PDB file of N, CA and C in Angstrom:
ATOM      1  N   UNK A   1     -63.787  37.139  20.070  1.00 87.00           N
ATOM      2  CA  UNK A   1     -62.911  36.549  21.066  1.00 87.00           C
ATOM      3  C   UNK A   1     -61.778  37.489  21.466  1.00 87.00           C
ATOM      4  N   UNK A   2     -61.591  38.783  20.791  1.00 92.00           N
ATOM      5  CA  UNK A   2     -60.423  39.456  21.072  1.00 92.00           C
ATOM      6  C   UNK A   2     -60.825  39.835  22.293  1.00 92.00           C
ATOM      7  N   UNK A   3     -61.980  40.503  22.906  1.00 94.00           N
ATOM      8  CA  UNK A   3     -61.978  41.083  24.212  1.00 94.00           C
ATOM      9  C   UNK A   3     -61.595  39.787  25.327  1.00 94.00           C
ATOM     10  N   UNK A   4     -61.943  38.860  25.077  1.00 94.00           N
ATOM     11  CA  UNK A   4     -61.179  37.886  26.023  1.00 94.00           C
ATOM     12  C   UNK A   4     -60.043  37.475  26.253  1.00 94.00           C
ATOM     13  N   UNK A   5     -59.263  37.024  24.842  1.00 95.00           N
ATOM     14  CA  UNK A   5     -57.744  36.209  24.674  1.00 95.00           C
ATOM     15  C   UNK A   5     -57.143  37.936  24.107  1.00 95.00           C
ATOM     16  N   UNK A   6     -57.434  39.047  23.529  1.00 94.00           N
ATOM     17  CA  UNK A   6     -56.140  39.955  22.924  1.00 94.00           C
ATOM     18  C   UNK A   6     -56.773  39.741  20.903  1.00 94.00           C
ATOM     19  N   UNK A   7     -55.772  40.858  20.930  1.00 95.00           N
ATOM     20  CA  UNK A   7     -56.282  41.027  19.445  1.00 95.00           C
ATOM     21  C   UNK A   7     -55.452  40.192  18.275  1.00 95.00           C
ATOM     22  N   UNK A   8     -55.641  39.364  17.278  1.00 94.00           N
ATOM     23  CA  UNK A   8     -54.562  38.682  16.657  1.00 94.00           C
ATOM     24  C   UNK A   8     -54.023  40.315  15.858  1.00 94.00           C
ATOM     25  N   UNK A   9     -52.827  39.629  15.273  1.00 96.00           N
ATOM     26  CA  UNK A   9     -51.475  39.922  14.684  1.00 96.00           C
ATOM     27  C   UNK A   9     -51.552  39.834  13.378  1.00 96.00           C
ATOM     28  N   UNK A  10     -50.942  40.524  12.452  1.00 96.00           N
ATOM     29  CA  UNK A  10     -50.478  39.831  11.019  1.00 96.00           C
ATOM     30  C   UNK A  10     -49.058  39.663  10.961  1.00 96.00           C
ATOM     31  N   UNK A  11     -48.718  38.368  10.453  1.00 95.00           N
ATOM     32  CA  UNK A  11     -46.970  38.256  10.427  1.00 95.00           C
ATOM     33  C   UNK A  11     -46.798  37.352   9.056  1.00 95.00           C
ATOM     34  N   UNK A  12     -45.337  38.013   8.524  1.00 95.00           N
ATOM     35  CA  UNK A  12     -45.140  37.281   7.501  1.00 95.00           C
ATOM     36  C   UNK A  12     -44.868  35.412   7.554  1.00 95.00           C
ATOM     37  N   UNK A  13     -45.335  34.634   6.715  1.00 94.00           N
ATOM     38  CA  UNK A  13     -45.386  33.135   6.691  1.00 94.00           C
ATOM     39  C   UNK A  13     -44.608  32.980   4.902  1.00 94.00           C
ATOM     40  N   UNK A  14     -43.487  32.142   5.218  1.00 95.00           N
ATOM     41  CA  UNK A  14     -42.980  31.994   3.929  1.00 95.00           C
ATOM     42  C   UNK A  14     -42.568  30.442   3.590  1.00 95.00           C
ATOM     43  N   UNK A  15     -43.604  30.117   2.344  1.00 94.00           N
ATOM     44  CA  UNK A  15     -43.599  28.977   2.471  1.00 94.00           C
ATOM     45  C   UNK A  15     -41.888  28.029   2.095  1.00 94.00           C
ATOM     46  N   UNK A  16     -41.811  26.795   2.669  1.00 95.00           N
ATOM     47  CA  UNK A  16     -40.569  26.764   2.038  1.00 95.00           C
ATOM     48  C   UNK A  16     -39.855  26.661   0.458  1.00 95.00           C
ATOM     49  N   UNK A  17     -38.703  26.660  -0.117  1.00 96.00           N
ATOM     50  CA  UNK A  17     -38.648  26.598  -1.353  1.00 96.00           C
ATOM     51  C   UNK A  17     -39.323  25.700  -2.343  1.00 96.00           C
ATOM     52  N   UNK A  18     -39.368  24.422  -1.615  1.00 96.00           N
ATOM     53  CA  UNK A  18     -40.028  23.169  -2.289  1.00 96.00           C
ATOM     54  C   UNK A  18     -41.313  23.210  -2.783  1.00 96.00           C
ATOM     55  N   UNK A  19     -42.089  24.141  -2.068  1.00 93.00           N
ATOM     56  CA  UNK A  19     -43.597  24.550  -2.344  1.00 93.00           C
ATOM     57  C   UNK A  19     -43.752  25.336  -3.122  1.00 93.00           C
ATOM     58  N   UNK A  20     -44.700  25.146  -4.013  1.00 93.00           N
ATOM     59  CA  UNK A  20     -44.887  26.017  -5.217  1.00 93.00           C
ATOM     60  C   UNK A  20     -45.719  27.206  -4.885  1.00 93.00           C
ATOM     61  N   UNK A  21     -46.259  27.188  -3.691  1.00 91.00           N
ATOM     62  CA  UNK A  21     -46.605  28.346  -2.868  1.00 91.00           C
ATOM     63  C   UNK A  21     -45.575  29.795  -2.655  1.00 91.00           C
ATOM     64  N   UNK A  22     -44.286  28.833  -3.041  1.00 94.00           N
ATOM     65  CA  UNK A  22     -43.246  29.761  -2.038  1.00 94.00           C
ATOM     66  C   UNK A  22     -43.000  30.937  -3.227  1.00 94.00           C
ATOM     67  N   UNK A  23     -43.596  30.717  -4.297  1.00 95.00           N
ATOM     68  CA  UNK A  23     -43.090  31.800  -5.449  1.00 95.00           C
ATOM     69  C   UNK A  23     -44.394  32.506  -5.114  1.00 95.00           C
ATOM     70  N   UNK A  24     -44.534  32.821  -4.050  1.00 94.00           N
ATOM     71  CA  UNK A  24     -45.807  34.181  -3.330  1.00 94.00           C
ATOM     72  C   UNK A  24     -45.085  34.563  -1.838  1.00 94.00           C
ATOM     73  N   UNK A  25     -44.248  33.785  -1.677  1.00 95.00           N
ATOM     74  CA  UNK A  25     -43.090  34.483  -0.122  1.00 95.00           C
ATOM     75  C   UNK A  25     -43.124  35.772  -0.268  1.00 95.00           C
ATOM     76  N   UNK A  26     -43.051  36.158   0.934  1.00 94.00           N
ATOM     77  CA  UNK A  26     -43.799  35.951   2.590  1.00 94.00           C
ATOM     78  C   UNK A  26     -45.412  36.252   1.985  1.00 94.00           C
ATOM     79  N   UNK A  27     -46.343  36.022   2.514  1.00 93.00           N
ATOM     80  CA  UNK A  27     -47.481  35.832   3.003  1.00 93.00           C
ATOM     81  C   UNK A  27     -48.319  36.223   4.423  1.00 93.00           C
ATOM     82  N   UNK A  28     -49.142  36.947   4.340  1.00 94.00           N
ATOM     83  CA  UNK A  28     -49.146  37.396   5.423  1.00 94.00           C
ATOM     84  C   UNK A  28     -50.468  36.554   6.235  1.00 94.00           C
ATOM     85  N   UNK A  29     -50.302  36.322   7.097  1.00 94.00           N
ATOM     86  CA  UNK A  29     -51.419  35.066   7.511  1.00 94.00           C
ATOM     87  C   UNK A  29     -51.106  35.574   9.587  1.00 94.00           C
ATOM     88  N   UNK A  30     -52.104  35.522   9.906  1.00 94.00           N
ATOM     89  CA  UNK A  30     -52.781  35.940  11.166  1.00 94.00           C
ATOM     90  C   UNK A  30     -52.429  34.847  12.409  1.00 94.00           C
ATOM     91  N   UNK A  31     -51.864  35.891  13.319  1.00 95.00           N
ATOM     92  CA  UNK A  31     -51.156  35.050  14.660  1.00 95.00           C
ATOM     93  C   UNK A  31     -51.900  35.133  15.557  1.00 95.00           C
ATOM     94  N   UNK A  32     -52.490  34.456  16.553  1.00 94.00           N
ATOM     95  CA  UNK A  32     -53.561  34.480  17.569  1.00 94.00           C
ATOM     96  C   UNK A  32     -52.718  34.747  18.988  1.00 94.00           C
ATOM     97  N   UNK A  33     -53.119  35.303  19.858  1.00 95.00           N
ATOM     98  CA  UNK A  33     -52.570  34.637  20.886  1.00 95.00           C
ATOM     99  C   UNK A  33     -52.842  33.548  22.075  1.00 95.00           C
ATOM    100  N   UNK A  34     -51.574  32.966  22.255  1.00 95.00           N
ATOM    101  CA  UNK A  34     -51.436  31.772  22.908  1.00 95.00           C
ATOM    102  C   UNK A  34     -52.793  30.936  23.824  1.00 95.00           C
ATOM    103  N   UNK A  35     -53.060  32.121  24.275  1.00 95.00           N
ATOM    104  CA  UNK A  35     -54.329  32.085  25.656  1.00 95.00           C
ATOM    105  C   UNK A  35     -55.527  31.181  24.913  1.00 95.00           C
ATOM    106  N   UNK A  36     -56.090  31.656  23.626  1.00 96.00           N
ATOM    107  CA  UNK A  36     -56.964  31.316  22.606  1.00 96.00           C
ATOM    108  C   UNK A  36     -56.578  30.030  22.410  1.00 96.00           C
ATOM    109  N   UNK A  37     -55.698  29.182  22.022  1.00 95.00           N
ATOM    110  CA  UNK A  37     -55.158  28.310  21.971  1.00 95.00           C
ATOM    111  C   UNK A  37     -56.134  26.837  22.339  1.00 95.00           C
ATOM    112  N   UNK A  38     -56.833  26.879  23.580  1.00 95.00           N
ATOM    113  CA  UNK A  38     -57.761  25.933  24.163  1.00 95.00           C
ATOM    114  C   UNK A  38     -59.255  26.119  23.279  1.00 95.00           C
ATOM    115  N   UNK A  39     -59.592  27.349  22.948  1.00 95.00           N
ATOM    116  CA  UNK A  39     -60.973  27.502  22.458  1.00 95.00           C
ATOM    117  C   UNK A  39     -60.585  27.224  21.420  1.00 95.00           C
ATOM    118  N   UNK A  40     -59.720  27.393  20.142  1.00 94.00           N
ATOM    119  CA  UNK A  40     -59.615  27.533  19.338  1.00 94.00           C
ATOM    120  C   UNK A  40     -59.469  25.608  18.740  1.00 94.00           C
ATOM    121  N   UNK A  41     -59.099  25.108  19.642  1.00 95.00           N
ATOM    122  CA  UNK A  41     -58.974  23.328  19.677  1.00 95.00           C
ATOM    123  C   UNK A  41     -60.376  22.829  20.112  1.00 95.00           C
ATOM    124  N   UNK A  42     -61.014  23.133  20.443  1.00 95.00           N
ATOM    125  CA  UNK A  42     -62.379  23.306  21.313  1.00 95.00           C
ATOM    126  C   UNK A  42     -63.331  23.294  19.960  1.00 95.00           C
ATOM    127  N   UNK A  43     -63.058  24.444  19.221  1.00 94.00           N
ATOM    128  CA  UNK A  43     -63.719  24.808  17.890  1.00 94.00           C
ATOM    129  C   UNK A  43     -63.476  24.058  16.762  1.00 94.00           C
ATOM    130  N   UNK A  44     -62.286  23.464  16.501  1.00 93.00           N
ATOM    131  CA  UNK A  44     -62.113  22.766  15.644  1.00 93.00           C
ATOM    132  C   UNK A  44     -62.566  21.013  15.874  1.00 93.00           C
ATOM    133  N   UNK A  45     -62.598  20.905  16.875  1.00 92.00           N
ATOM    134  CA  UNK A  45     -62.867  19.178  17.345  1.00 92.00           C
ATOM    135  C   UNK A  45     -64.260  19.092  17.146  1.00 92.00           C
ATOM    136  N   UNK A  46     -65.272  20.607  18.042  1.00 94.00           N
ATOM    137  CA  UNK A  46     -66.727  20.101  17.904  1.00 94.00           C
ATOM    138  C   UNK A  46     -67.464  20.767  16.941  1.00 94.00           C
ATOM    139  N   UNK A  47     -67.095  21.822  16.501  1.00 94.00           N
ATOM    140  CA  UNK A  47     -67.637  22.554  15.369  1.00 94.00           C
ATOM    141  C   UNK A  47     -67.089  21.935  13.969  1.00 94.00           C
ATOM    142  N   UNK A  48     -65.900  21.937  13.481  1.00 94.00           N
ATOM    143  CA  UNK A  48     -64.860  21.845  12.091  1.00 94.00           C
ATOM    144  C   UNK A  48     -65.249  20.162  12.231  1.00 94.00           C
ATOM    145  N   UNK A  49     -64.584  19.658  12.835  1.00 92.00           N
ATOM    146  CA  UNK A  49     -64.340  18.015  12.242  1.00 92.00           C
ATOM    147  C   UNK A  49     -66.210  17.547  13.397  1.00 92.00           C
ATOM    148  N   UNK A  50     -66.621  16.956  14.262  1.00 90.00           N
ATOM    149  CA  UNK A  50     -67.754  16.802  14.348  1.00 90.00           C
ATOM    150  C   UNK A  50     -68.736  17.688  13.786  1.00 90.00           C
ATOM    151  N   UNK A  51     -68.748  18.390  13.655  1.00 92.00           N
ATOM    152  CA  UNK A  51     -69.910  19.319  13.392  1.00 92.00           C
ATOM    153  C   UNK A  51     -70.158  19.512  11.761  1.00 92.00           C
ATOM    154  N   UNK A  52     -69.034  18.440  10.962  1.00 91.00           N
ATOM    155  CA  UNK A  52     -69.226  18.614  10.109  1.00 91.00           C
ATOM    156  C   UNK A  52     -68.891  18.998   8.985  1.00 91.00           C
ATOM    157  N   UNK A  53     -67.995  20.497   9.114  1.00 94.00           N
ATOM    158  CA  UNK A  53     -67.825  21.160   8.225  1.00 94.00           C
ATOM    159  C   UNK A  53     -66.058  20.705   7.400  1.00 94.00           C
ATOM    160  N   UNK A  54     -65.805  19.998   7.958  1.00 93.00           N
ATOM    161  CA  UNK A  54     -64.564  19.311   7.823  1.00 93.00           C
ATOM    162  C   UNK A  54     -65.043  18.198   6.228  1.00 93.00           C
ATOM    163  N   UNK A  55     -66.087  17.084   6.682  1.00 92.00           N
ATOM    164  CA  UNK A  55     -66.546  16.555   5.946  1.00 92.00           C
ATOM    165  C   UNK A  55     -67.089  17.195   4.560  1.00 92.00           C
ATOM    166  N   UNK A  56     -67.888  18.024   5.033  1.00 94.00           N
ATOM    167  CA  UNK A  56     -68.380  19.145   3.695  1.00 94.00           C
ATOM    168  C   UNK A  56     -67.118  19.691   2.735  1.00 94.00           C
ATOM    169  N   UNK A  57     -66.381  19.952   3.279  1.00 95.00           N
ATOM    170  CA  UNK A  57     -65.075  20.368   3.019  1.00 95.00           C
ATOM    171  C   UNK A  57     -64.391  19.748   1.752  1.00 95.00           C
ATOM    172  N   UNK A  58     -64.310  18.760   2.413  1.00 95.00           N
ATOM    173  CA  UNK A  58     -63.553  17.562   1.344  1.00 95.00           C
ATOM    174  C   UNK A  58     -64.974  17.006   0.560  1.00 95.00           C
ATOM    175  N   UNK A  59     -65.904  17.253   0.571  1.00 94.00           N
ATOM    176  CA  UNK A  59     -66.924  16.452  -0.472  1.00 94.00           C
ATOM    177  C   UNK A  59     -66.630  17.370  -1.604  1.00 94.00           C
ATOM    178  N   UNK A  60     -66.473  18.733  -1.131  1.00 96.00           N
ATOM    179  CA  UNK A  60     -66.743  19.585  -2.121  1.00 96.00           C
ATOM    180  C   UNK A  60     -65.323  19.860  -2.577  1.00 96.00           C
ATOM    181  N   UNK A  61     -64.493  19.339  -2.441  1.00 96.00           N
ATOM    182  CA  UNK A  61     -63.228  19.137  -2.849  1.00 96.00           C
ATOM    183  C   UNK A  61     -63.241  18.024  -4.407  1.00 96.00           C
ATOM    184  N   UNK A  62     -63.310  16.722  -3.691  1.00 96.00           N
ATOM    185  CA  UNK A  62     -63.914  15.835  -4.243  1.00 96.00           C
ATOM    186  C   UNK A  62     -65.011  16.180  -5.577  1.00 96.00           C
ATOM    187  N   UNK A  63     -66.203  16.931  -5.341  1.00 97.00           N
ATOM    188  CA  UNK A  63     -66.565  17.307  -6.200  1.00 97.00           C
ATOM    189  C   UNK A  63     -66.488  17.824  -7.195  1.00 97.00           C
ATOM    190  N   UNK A  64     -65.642  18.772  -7.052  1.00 97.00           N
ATOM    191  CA  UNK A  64     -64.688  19.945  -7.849  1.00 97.00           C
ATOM    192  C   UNK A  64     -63.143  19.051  -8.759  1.00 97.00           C
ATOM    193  N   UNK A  65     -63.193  17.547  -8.456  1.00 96.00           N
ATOM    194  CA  UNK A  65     -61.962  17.035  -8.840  1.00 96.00           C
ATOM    195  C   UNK A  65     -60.830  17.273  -8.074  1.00 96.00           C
ATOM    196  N   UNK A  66     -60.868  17.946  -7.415  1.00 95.00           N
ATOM    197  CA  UNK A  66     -59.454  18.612  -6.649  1.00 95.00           C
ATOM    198  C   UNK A  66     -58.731  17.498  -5.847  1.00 95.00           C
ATOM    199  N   UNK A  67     -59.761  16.592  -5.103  1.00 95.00           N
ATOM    200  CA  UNK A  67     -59.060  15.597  -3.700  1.00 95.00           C
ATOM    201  C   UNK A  67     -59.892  14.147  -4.610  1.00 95.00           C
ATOM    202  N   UNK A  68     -59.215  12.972  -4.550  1.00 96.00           N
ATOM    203  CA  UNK A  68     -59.897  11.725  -4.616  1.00 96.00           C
ATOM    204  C   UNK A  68     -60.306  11.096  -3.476  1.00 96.00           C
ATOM    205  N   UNK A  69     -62.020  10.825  -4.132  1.00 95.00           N
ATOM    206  CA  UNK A  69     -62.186  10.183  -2.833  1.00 95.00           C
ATOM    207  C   UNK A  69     -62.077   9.096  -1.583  1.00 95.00           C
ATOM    208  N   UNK A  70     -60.803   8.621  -2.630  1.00 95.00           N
ATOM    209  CA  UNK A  70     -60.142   7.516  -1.591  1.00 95.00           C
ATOM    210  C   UNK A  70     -59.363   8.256  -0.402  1.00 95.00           C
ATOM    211  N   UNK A  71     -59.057   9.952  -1.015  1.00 94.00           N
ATOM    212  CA  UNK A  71     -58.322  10.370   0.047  1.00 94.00           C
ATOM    213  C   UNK A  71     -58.934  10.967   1.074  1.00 94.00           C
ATOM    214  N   UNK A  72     -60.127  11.636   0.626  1.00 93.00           N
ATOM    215  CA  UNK A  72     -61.193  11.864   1.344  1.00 93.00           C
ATOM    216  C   UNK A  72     -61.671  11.132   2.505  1.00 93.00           C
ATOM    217  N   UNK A  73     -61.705   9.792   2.053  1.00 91.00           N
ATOM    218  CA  UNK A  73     -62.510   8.770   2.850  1.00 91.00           C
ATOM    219  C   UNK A  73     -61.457   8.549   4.010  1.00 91.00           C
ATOM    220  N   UNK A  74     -60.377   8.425   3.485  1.00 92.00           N
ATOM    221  CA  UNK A  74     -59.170   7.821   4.475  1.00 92.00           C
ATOM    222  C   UNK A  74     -59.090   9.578   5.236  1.00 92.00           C
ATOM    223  N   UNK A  75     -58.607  10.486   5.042  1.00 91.00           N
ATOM    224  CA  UNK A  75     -58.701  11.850   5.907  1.00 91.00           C
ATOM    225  C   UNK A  75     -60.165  11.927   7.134  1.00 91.00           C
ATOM    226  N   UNK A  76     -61.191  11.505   6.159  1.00 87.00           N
ATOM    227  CA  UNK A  76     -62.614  11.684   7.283  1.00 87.00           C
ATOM    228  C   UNK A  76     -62.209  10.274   8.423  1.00 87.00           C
ATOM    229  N   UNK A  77     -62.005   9.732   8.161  1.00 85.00           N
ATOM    230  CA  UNK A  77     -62.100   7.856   8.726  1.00 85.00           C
ATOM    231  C   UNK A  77     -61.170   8.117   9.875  1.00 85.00           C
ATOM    232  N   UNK A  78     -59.938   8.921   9.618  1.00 87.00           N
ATOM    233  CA  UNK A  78     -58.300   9.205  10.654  1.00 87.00           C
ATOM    234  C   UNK A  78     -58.838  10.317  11.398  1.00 87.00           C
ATOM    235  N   UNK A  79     -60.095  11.176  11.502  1.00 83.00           N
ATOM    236  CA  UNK A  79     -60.188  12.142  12.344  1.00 83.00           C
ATOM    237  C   UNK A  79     -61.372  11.797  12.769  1.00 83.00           C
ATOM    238  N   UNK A  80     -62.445  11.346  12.357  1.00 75.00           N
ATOM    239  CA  UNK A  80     -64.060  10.775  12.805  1.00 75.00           C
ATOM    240  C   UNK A  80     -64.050   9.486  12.675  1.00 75.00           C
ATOM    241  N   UNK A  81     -63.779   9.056  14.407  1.00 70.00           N
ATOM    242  CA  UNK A  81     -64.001   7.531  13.961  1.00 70.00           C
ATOM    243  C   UNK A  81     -65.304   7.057  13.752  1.00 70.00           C
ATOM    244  N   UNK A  82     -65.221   5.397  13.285  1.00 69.00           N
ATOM    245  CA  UNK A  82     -66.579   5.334  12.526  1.00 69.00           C
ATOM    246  C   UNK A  82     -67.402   4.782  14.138  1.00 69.00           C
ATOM    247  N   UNK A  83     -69.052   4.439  13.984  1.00 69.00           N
ATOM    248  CA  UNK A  83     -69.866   4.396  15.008  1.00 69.00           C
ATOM    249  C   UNK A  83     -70.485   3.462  14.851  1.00 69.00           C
ATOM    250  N   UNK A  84     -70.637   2.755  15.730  1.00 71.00           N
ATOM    251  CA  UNK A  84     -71.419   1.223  15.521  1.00 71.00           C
ATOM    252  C   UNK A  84     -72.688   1.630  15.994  1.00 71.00           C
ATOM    253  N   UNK A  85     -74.054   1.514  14.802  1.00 70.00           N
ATOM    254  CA  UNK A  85     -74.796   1.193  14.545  1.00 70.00           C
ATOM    255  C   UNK A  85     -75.865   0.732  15.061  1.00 70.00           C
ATOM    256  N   UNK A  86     -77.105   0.574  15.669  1.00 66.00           N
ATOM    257  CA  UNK A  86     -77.659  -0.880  15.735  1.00 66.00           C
ATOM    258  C   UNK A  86     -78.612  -1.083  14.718  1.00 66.00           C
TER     259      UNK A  86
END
């Protein structure tokens, strides 16, 4: 996608103090530019959360102990609504 939208960036990201992340400040994590912005929402709606890999995501979360699957269920349920059937 860079020949279309530009090449991303690396910039420092520092998490705030409260996060136990933040005892790894700054972090260097990748800036896109703006233009990308539409595909990149595009990709996540029909590829990441329909397409699936969103769901896979958290099973294997779940699996691993990491997420419960009450939280799972309620995260998939708030982004894929459910489908009536016949």
């Amino acid at each position: 996608m860079a020949a279309i939208y530009g090449e991303r960036k690396k910039c420092p990201h520092h998490y705030p103090d409260s996060r136990p992340q933040s005892n790894s400040n700054p972090q260097e994590s990748w800036c896109y530019p703006l233009a990308a912005l539409g595909a990149c929402r595009e990709w996540l709606q029909d590829v990441y959360i329909e397409g699936g890999k969103f769901s896979n995501y958290l099973k294997g979360k779940v699996s691993r102990h990491n997420l419960a699957p009450s939280i799972a269920r309620v995260a998939i349920g708030a982004l894929i609504p459910a489908q009536i059937t016949a």
